[in-house]
Coordinates of C-alpha atoms and ligand atoms in Angstrom, one line a residue:
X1 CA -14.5 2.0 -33.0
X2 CA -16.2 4.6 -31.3
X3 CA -14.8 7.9 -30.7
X4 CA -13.2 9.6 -27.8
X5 CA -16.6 11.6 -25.9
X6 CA -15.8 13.9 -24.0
X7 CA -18.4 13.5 -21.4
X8 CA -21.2 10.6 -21.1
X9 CA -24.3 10.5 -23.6
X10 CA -26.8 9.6 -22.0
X11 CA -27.9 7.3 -24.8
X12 CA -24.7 5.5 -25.0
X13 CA -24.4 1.9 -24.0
X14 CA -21.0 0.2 -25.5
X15 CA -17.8 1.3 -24.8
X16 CA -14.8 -1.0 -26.2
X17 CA -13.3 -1.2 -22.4
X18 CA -15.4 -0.4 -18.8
X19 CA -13.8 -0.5 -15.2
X20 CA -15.4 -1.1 -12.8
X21 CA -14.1 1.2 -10.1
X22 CA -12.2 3.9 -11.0
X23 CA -9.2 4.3 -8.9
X24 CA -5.5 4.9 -9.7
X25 CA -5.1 1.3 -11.3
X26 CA -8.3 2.1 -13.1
X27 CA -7.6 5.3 -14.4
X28 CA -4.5 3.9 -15.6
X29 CA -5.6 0.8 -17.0
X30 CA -8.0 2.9 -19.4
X31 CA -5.4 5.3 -20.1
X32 CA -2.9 2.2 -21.5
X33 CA -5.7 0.7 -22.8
X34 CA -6.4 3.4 -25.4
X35 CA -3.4 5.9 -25.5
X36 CA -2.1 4.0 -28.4
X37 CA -5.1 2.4 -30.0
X38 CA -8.4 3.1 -31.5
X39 CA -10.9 2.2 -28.2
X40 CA -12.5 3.9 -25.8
X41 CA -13.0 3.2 -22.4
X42 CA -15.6 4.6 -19.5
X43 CA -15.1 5.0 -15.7
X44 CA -17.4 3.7 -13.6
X45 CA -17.3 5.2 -10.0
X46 CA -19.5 4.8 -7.2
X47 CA -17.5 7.3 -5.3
X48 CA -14.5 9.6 -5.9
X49 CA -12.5 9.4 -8.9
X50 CA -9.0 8.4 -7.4
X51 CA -10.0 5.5 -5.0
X52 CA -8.9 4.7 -1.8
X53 CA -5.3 5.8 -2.3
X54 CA -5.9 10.0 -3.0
X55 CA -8.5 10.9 -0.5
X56 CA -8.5 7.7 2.3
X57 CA -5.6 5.7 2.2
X58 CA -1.9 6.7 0.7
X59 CA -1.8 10.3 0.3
X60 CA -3.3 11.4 3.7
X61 CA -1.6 9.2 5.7
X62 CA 1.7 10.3 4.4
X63 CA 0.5 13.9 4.5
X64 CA -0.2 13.5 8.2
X65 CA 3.6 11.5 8.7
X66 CA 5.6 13.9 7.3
X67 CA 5.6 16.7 9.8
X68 CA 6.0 14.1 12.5
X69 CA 9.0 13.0 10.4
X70 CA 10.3 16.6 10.2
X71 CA 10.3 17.2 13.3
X72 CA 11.8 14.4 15.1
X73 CA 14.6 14.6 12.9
X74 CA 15.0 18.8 13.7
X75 CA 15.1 17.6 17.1
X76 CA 18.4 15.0 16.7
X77 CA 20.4 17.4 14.4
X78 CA 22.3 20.3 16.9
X79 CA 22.0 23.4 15.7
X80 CA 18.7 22.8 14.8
X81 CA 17.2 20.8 18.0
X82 CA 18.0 23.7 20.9
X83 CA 15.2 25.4 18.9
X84 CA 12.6 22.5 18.7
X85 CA 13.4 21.1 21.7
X86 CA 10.0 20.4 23.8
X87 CA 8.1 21.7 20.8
X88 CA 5.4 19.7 19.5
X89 CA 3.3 19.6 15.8
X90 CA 0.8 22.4 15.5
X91 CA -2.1 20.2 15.0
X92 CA -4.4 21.9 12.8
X93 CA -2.2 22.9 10.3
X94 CA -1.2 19.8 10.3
X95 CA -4.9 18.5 9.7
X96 CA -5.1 21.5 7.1
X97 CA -2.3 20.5 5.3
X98 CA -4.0 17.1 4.8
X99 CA -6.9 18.4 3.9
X100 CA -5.0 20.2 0.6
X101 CA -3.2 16.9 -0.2
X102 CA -6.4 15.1 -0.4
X103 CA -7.6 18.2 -2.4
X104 CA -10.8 18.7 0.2
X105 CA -12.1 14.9 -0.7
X106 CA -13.5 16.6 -4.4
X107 CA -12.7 14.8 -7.2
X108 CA -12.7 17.8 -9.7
X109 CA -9.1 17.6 -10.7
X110 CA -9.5 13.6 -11.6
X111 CA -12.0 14.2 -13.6
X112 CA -10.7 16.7 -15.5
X113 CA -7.5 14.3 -16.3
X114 CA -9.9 11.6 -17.7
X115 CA -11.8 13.6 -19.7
X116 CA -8.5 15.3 -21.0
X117 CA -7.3 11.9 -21.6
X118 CA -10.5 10.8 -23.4
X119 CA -11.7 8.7 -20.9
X120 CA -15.3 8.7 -20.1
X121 CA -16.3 8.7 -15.9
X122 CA -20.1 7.2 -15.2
X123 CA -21.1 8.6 -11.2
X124 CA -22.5 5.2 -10.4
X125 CA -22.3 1.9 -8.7
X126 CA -21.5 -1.0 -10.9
X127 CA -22.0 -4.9 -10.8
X128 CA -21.5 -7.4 -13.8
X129 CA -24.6 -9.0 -15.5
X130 CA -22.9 -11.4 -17.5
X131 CA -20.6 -11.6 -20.0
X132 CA -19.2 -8.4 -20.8
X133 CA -22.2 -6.7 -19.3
X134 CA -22.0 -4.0 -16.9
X135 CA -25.4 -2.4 -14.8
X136 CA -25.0 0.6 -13.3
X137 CA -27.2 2.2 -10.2
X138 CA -26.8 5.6 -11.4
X139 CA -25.7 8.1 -8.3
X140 CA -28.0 10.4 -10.2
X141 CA -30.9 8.0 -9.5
X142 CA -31.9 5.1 -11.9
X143 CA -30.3 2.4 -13.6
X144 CA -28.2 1.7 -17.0
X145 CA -27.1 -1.3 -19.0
X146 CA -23.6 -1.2 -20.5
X147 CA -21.9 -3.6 -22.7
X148 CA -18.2 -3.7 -23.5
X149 CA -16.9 -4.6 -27.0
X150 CA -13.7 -5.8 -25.4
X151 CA -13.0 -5.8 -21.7
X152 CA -14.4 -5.4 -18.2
X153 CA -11.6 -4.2 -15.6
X154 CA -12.7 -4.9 -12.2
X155 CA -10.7 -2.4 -9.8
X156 CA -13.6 -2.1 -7.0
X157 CA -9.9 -2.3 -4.0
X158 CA -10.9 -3.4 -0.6
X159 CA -11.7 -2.4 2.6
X160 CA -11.1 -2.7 6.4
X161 CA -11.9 -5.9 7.3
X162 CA -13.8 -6.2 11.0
X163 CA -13.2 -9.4 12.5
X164 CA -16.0 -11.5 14.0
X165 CA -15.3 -9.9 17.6
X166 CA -18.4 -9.7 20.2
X167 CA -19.5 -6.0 20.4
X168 CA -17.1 -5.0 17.4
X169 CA -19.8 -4.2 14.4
X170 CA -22.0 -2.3 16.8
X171 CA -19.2 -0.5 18.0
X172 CA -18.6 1.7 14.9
X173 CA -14.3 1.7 15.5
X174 CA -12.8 4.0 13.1
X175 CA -11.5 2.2 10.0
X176 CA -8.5 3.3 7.9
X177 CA -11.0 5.8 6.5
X178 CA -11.4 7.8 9.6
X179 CA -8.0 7.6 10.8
X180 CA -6.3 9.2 7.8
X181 CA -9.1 11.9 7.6
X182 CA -9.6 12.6 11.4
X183 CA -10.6 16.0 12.5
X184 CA -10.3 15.8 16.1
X185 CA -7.5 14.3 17.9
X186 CA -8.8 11.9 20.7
X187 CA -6.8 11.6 24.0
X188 CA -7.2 7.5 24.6
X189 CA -6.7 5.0 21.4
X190 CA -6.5 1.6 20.6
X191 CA -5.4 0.5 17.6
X192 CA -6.0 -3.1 16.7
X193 CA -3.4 -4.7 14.4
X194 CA 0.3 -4.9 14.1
X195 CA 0.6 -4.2 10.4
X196 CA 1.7 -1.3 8.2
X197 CA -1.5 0.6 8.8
X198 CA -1.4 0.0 12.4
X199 CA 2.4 1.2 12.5
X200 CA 2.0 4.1 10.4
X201 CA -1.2 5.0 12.5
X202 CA 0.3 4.7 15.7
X203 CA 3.1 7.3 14.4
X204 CA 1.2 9.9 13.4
X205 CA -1.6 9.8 16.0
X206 CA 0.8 9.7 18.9
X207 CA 3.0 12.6 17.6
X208 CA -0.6 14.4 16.8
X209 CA -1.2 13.9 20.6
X210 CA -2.7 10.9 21.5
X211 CA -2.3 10.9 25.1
X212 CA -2.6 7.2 25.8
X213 CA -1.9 4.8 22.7
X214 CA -1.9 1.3 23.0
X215 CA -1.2 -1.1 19.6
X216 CA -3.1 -4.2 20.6
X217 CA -1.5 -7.1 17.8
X218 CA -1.7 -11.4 17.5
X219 CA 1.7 -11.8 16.2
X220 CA 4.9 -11.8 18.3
X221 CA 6.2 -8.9 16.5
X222 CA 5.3 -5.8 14.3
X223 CA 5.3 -5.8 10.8
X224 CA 5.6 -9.8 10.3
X225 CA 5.5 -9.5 6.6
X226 CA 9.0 -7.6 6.4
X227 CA 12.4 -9.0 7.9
X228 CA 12.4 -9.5 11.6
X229 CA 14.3 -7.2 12.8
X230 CA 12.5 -4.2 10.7
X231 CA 9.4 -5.0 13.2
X232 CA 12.0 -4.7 16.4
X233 CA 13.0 -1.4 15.2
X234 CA 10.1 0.2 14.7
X235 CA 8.8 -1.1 17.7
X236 CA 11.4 -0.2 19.9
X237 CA 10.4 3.4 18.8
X238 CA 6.9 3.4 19.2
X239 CA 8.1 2.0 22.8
X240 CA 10.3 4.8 23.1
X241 CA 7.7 7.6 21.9
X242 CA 5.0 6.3 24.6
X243 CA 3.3 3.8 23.2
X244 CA 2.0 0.5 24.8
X245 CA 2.4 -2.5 22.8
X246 CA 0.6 -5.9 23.5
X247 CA 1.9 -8.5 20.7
X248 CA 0.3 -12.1 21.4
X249 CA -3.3 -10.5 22.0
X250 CA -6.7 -10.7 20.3
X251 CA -9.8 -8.9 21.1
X252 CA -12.5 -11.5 23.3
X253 CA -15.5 -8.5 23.2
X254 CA -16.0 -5.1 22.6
X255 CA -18.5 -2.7 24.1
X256 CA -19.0 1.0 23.8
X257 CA -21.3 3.9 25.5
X258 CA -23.9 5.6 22.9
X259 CA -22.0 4.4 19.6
X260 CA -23.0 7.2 17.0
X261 CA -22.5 7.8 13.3
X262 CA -21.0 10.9 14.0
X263 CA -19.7 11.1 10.3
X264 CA -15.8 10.2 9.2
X265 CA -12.6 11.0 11.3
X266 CA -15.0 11.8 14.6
X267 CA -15.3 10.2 17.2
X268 CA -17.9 7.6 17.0
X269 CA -19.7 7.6 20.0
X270 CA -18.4 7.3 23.9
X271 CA -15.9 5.3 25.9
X272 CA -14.5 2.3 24.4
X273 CA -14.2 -0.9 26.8
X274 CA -12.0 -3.8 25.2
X275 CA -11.7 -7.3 26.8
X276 CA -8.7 -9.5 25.9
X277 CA -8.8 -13.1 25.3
X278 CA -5.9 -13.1 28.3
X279 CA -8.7 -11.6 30.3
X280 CA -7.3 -7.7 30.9
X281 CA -9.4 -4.8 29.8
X282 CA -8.4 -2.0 28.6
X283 CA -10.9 1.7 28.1
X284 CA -10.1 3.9 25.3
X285 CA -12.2 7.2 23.4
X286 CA -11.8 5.4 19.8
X287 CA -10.6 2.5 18.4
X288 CA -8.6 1.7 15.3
X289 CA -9.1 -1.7 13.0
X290 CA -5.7 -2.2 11.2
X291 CA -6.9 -5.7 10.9
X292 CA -6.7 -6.7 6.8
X293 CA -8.3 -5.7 4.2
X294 CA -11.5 -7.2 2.5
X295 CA -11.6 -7.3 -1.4
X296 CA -14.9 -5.2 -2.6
X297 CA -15.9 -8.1 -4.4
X298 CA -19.1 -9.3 -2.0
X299 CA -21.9 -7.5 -4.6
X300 CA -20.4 -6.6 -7.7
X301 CA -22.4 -9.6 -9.8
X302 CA -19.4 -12.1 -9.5
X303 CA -21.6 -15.0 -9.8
X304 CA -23.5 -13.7 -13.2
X305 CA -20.4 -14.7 -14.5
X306 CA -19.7 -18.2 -12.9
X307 CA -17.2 -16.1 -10.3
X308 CA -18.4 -16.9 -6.4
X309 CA -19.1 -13.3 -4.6
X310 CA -16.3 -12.6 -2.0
X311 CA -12.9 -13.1 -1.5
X312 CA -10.3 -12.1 -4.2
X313 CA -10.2 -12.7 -7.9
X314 CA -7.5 -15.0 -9.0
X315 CA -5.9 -13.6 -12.4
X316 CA -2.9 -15.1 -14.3
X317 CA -0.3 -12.6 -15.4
X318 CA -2.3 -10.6 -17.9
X319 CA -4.2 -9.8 -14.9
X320 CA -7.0 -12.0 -17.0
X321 CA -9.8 -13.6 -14.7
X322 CA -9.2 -17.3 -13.9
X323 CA -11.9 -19.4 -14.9
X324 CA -14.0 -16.6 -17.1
X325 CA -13.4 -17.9 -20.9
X326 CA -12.7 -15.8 -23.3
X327 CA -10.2 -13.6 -22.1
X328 CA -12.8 -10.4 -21.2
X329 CA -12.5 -9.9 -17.6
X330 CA -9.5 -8.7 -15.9
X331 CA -8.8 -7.5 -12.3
X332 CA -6.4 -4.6 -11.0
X333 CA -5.6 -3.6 -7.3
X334 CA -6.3 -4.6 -4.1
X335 CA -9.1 -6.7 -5.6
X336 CA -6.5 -9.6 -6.9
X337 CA -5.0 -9.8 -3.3
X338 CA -1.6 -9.9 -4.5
X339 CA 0.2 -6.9 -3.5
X340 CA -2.3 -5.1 -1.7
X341 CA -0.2 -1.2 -2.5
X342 CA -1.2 1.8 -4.7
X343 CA 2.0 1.3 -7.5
X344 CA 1.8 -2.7 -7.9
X345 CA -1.9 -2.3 -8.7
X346 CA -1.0 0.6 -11.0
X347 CA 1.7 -1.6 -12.7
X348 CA -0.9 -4.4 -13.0
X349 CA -3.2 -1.9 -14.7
X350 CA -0.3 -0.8 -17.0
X351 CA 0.5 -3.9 -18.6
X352 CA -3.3 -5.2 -18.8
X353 CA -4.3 -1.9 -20.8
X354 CA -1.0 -3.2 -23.0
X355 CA -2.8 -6.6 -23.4
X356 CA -6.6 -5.4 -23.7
X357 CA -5.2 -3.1 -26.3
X358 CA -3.2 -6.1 -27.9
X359 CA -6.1 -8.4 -27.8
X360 CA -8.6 -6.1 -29.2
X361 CA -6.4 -5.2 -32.3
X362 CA -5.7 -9.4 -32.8
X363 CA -2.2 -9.1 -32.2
X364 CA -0.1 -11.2 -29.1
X365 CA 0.4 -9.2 -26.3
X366 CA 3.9 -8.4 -26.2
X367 CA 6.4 -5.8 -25.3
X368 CA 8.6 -3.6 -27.9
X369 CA 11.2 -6.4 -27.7
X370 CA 8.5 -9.1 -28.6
X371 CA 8.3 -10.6 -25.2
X372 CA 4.9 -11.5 -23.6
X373 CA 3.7 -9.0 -21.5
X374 CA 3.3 -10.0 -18.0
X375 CA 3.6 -9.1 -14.4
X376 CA 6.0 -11.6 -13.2
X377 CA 8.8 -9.5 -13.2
X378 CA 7.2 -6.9 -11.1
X379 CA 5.8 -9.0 -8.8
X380 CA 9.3 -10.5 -8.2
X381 CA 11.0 -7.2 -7.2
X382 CA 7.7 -5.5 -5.4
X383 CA 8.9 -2.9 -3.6
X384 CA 6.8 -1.4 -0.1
X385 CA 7.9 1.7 1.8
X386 CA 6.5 1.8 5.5
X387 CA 6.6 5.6 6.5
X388 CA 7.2 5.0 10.1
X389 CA 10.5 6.1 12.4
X390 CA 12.4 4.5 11.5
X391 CA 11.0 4.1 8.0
X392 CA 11.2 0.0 6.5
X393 CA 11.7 0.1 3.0
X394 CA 12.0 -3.6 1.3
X395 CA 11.6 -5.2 -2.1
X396 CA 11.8 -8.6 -3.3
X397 CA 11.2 -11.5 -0.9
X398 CA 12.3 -11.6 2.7
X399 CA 15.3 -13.9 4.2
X400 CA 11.9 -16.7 4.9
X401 CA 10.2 -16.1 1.7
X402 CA 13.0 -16.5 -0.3
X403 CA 14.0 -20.4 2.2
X404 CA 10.2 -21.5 1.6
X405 CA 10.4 -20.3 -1.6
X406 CA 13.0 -23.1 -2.3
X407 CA 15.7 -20.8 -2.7
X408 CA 19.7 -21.7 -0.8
X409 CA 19.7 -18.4 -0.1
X410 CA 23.0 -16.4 1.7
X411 CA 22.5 -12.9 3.5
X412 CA 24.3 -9.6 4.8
X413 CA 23.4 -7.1 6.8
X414 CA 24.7 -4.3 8.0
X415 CA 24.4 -1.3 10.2
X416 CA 23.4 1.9 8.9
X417 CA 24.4 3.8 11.5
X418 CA 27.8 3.1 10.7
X419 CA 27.9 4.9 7.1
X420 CA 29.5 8.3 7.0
X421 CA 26.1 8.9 4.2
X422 CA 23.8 8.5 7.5
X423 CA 26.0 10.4 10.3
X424 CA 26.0 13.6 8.7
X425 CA 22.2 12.9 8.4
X426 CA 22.0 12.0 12.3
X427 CA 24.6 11.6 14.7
X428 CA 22.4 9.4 16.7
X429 CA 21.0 7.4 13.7
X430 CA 19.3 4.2 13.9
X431 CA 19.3 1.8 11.0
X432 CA 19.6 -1.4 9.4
X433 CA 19.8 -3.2 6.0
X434 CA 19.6 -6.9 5.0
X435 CA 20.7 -8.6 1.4
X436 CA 18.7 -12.2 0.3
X437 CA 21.2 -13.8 -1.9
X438 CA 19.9 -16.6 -4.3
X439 CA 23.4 -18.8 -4.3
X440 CA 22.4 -20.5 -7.0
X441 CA 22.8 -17.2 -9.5
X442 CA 24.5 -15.0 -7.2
X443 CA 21.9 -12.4 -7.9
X444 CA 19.8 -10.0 -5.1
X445 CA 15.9 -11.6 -4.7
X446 CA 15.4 -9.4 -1.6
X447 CA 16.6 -6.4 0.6
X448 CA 15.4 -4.8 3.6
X449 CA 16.3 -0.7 4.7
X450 CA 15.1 0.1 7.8
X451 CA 16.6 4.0 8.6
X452 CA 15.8 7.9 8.3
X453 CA 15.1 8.6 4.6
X454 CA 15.5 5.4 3.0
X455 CA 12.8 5.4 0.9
X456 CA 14.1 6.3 -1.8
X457 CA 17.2 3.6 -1.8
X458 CA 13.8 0.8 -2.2
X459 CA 14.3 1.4 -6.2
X460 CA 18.1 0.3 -6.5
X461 CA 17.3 -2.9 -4.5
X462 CA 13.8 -3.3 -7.0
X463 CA 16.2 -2.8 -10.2
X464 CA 19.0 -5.1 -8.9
X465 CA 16.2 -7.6 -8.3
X466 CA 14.2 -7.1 -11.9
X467 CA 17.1 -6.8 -13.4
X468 CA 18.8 -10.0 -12.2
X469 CA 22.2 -8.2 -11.5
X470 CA 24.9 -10.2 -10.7
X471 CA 26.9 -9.4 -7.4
X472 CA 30.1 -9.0 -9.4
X473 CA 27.8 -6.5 -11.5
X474 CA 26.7 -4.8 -8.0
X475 CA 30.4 -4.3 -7.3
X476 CA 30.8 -1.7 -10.0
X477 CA 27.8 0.1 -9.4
X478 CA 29.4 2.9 -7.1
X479 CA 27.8 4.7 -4.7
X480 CA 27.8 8.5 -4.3
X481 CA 29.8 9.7 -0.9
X482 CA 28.6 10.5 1.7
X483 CA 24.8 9.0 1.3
X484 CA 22.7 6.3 2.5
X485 CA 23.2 4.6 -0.7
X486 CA 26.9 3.1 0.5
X487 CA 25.0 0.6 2.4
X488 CA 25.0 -1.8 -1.3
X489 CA 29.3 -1.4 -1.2
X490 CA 29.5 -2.2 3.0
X491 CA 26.8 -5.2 2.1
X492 CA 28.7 -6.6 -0.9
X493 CA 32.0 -6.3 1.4
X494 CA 30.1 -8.0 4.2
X495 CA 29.1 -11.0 1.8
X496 CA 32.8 -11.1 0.5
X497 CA 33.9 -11.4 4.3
X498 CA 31.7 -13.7 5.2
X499 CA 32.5 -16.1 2.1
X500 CA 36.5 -15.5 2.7
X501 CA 35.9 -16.4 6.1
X502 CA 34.2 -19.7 4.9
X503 CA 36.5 -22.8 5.2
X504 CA 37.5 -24.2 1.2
X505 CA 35.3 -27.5 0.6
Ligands
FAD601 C1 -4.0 3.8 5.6 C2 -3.5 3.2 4.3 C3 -2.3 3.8 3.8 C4 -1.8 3.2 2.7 N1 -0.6 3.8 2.2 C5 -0.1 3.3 1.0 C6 1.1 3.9 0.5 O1 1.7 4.8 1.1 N2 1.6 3.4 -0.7 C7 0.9 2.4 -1.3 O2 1.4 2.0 -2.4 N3 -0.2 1.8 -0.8 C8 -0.7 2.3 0.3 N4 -1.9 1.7 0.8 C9 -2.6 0.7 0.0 C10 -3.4 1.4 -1.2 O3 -4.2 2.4 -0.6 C11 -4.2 0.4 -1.9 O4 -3.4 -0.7 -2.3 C12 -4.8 1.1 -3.2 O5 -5.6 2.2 -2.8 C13 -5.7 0.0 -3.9 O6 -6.1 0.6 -5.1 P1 -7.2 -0.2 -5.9 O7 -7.0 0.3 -7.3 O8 -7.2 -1.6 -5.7 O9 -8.7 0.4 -5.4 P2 -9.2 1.4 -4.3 O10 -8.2 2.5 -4.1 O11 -9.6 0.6 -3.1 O12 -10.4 2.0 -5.0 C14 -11.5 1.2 -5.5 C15 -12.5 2.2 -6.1 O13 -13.6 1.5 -6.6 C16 -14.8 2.1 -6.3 N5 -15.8 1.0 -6.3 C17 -15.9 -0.1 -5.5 N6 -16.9 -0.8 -5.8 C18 -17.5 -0.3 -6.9 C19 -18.6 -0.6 -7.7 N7 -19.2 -1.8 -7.5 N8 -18.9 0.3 -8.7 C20 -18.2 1.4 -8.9 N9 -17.2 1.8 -8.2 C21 -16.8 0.9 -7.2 C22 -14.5 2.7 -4.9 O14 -15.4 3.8 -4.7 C23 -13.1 3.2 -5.1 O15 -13.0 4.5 -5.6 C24 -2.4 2.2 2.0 C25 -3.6 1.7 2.5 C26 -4.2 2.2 3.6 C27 -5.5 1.6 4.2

């Protein structure tokens, strides 16, 4: 094996393990990939060091939430809200603030880790040439050939997707890009999409001062991938804050005055006239695509390797390629389409270092207890915060999921509001929480917190889920008083009721 460089040689071509794209799941992947074990591993990055999640995506966007957050709780605790009442974010420290989280978009500190860690980073953009063959366009200008001894890891994420709308391309709308890294605040917006990205968007740019917001969406409801009622709630507040909602819609055309690339987070050009397919029109200063996300998989040499370009990589649960023999490449991220968030791609990227590094050193990929590694488990109890007010939290499968899934499935739910944990928090607190019971093992396969600060109670449901607890288990789990957390004991009480009150077969 070769040994750990420090910093590229200019002359070097094999490393034991390249990935392709070197976000969080890709840093990771080559850190478990050679933390315990003799091979090396290179970076290859056509942009920053970090991905989508540190400088475009996660970090901002939470960065720009959290002062709305802080605030519109200050103003529903007394004591607290006679002094914020009528007050309103000061916008560029806000802006400021998210500049530091996303460390002034330099990738100096990333770098550092990998090269700390051993971990070589190559500045370029990368596309497969074959079997275990990786070319790089150099961002310093030219070209290099690089072959891996082991294992190619493609992480290359995704991007906004822009549907096929009349006017739409030409129009230059902000993407998820611009929106989390906006430096000036326009009055009118029009966000397209009824998603998590849309939601959280719609939070933070109308308590940033978006005069006129309107969420234009095709489903009935917002968020339709969580519970239902996590989509009524959060819509209700968006209502409630200002903002217009138009569910059942979809953009006919698009046209906009003098559309310029004015550069990220600016606005890109003049007025903004949208045309619905019910026929209204609505004018706006920028608009906002929330509408999907396309895997970056369109010109990164897919079909050198018998892989069509486009659309996402199907991988089995070593996060192994489908259809590529001999067990080379993998995919991490956003690129395998199967839980399109920052910590299930890191957790894909954690167990296929384990199995790369298994692999390489010829012995079966398995865990300290000698089961096979795989992502299974995970994927069973992915968990998903949405940062919006209320915030959804969920893991698991929702009530629908879990009935097409094939699963006789019971629920509870109960109000949040009604825990003492909560009405210290906020007298006027607005919340809700949903339990997925498989009957068949009595066990938790999904949960749903929608409330003020519940983020955090996502990883009790997520380990009652992985772990396969049983309710009677759940009953002896105990809850500290007074927190948010006492929803498990008044949902376990709730099931109890509700099997007591069912008649005895
Ligand atoms: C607005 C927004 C907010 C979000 N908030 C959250 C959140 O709070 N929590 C959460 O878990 N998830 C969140 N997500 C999702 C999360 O950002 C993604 O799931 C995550 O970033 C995907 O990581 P990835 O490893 O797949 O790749 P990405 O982060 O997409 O990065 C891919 C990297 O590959 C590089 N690259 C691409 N092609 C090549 C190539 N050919 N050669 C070399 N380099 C290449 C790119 O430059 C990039 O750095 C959010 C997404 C958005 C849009």
């Amino acid at each position: 094996m070769a040994g750990k460089a420090a910093s590229v040689d200019p002359d070097r071509s094999a490393w034991d393990v390249i990935v392709l794209g070197g976000a969080a799941a890709g840093e990771n992947v080559a850190q478990y990939a050679t933390q315990f074990s003799d091979l090396d591993a290179v970076l290859v990055e056509a942009g920053l060091l970090g991905g989508e999640c540190s400088y475009w995506a996660c970090m901002p966007s939470k960065a720009l939430l959290r002062p709305a957050e802080q605030l519109s709780s200050g103003q529903h605790v007394p004591g607290v809200s006679s002094l914020l009442a009528g007050r309103e974010l000061d916008v560029p420290a806000v802006l400021a603030r998210r500049d530091t989280v996303v460390n002034g978009l330099d990738d100096t500190s990333q770098v550092q880790w990998a090269l700390g860690a051993g971990i070589d980073v190559l500045r370029g953009y990368g596309r497969l040439a074959g079997e275990r063959t990786v070319e790089v366009s150099l961002a310093a200008g030219g070209t290099r050939t690089l072959t891996a001894r082991h294992a190619v890891v493609v992480d290359t994420g995704s991007c906004t997707t822009v549907p096929q709308v009349a006017g739409l391309a030409e129009a230059r709308a902000w993407t998820s890009r611009d929106v989390t890294n906006m430096h000036e605040v326009p009055r009118r917006v029009i966000i397209y999409g009824g998603g998590v990205v849309a939601c959280e968007a719609a939070t933070w740019l109308r308590a940033l001062g978006v005069a006129e917001l309107t969420v234009v969406h095709r489903r009935d409801g917002l968020l339709p991938r969580c519970e239902p009622f996590a989509g009524r709630m959060v819509a209700d507040r968006l209502r409630e804050a200002g903002v217009r909602l138009l569910p059942n819609r979809s953009f006919a055309a698009v046209t906009r005055q003098d559309p310029r690339d004015t550069g990220v987070g600016l606005p890109h050009g003049g007025e903004v006239t949208v045309e619905l397919d019910d026929g209204a029109t609505l004018t706006a200063d920028e608009l906002v695509l929330a509408t999907g996300r396309t895997p970056n998989t369109q010109d990164i040499g897919l079909t050198s390797v018998g892989c069509p370009d486009g659309g996402f990589l199907e991988v089995d649960d070593q996060q192994a390629v489908r259809g590529v023999d001999g067990q080379w490449l993998y995919a991490i991220g956003d690129v395998c389409g199967r839980a399109l968030r920052t910590h299930m791609g890191k957790y894909q990227a954690r167990i296929a270092g384990e199995v790369i590094a298994a692999r390489a050193a010829g012995r079966p990929p398995t865990d300290e207890a000698g089961r096979p590694l795989s992502v299974a488990a995970g994927h069973r109890g992915g968990p998903q915060v949405t940062f919006t007010q209320p915030e959804v939290g969920s893991a698991g499968m929702t009530e629908r999921e879990a009935r097409a899934a094939g699963v006789d499935v019971e629920t509870a739910q109960y109000d949040m509001a009604a825990l003492a944990g909560t009405f210290v928090m906020q007298e006027d607190y607005v919340g809700r929480a949903e339990l997925v019971v498989d009957r068949a093992t009595d066990t938790v396969v999904g949960a749903t917190f929608v409330g003020s600060g519940i983020a955090d109670l996502v990883h009790s449901a997520t380990t009652a889920i992985v772990g396969r607890l049983p309710l009677s288990v759940l009953w002896h789990v105990v809850p500290s008083y007074p927190t948010a957390s006492e929803v498990w004991l008044r949902l376990l009480e709730t099931i109890r009721a509700q099997r007591a009150a069912q008649p005895r077969q």
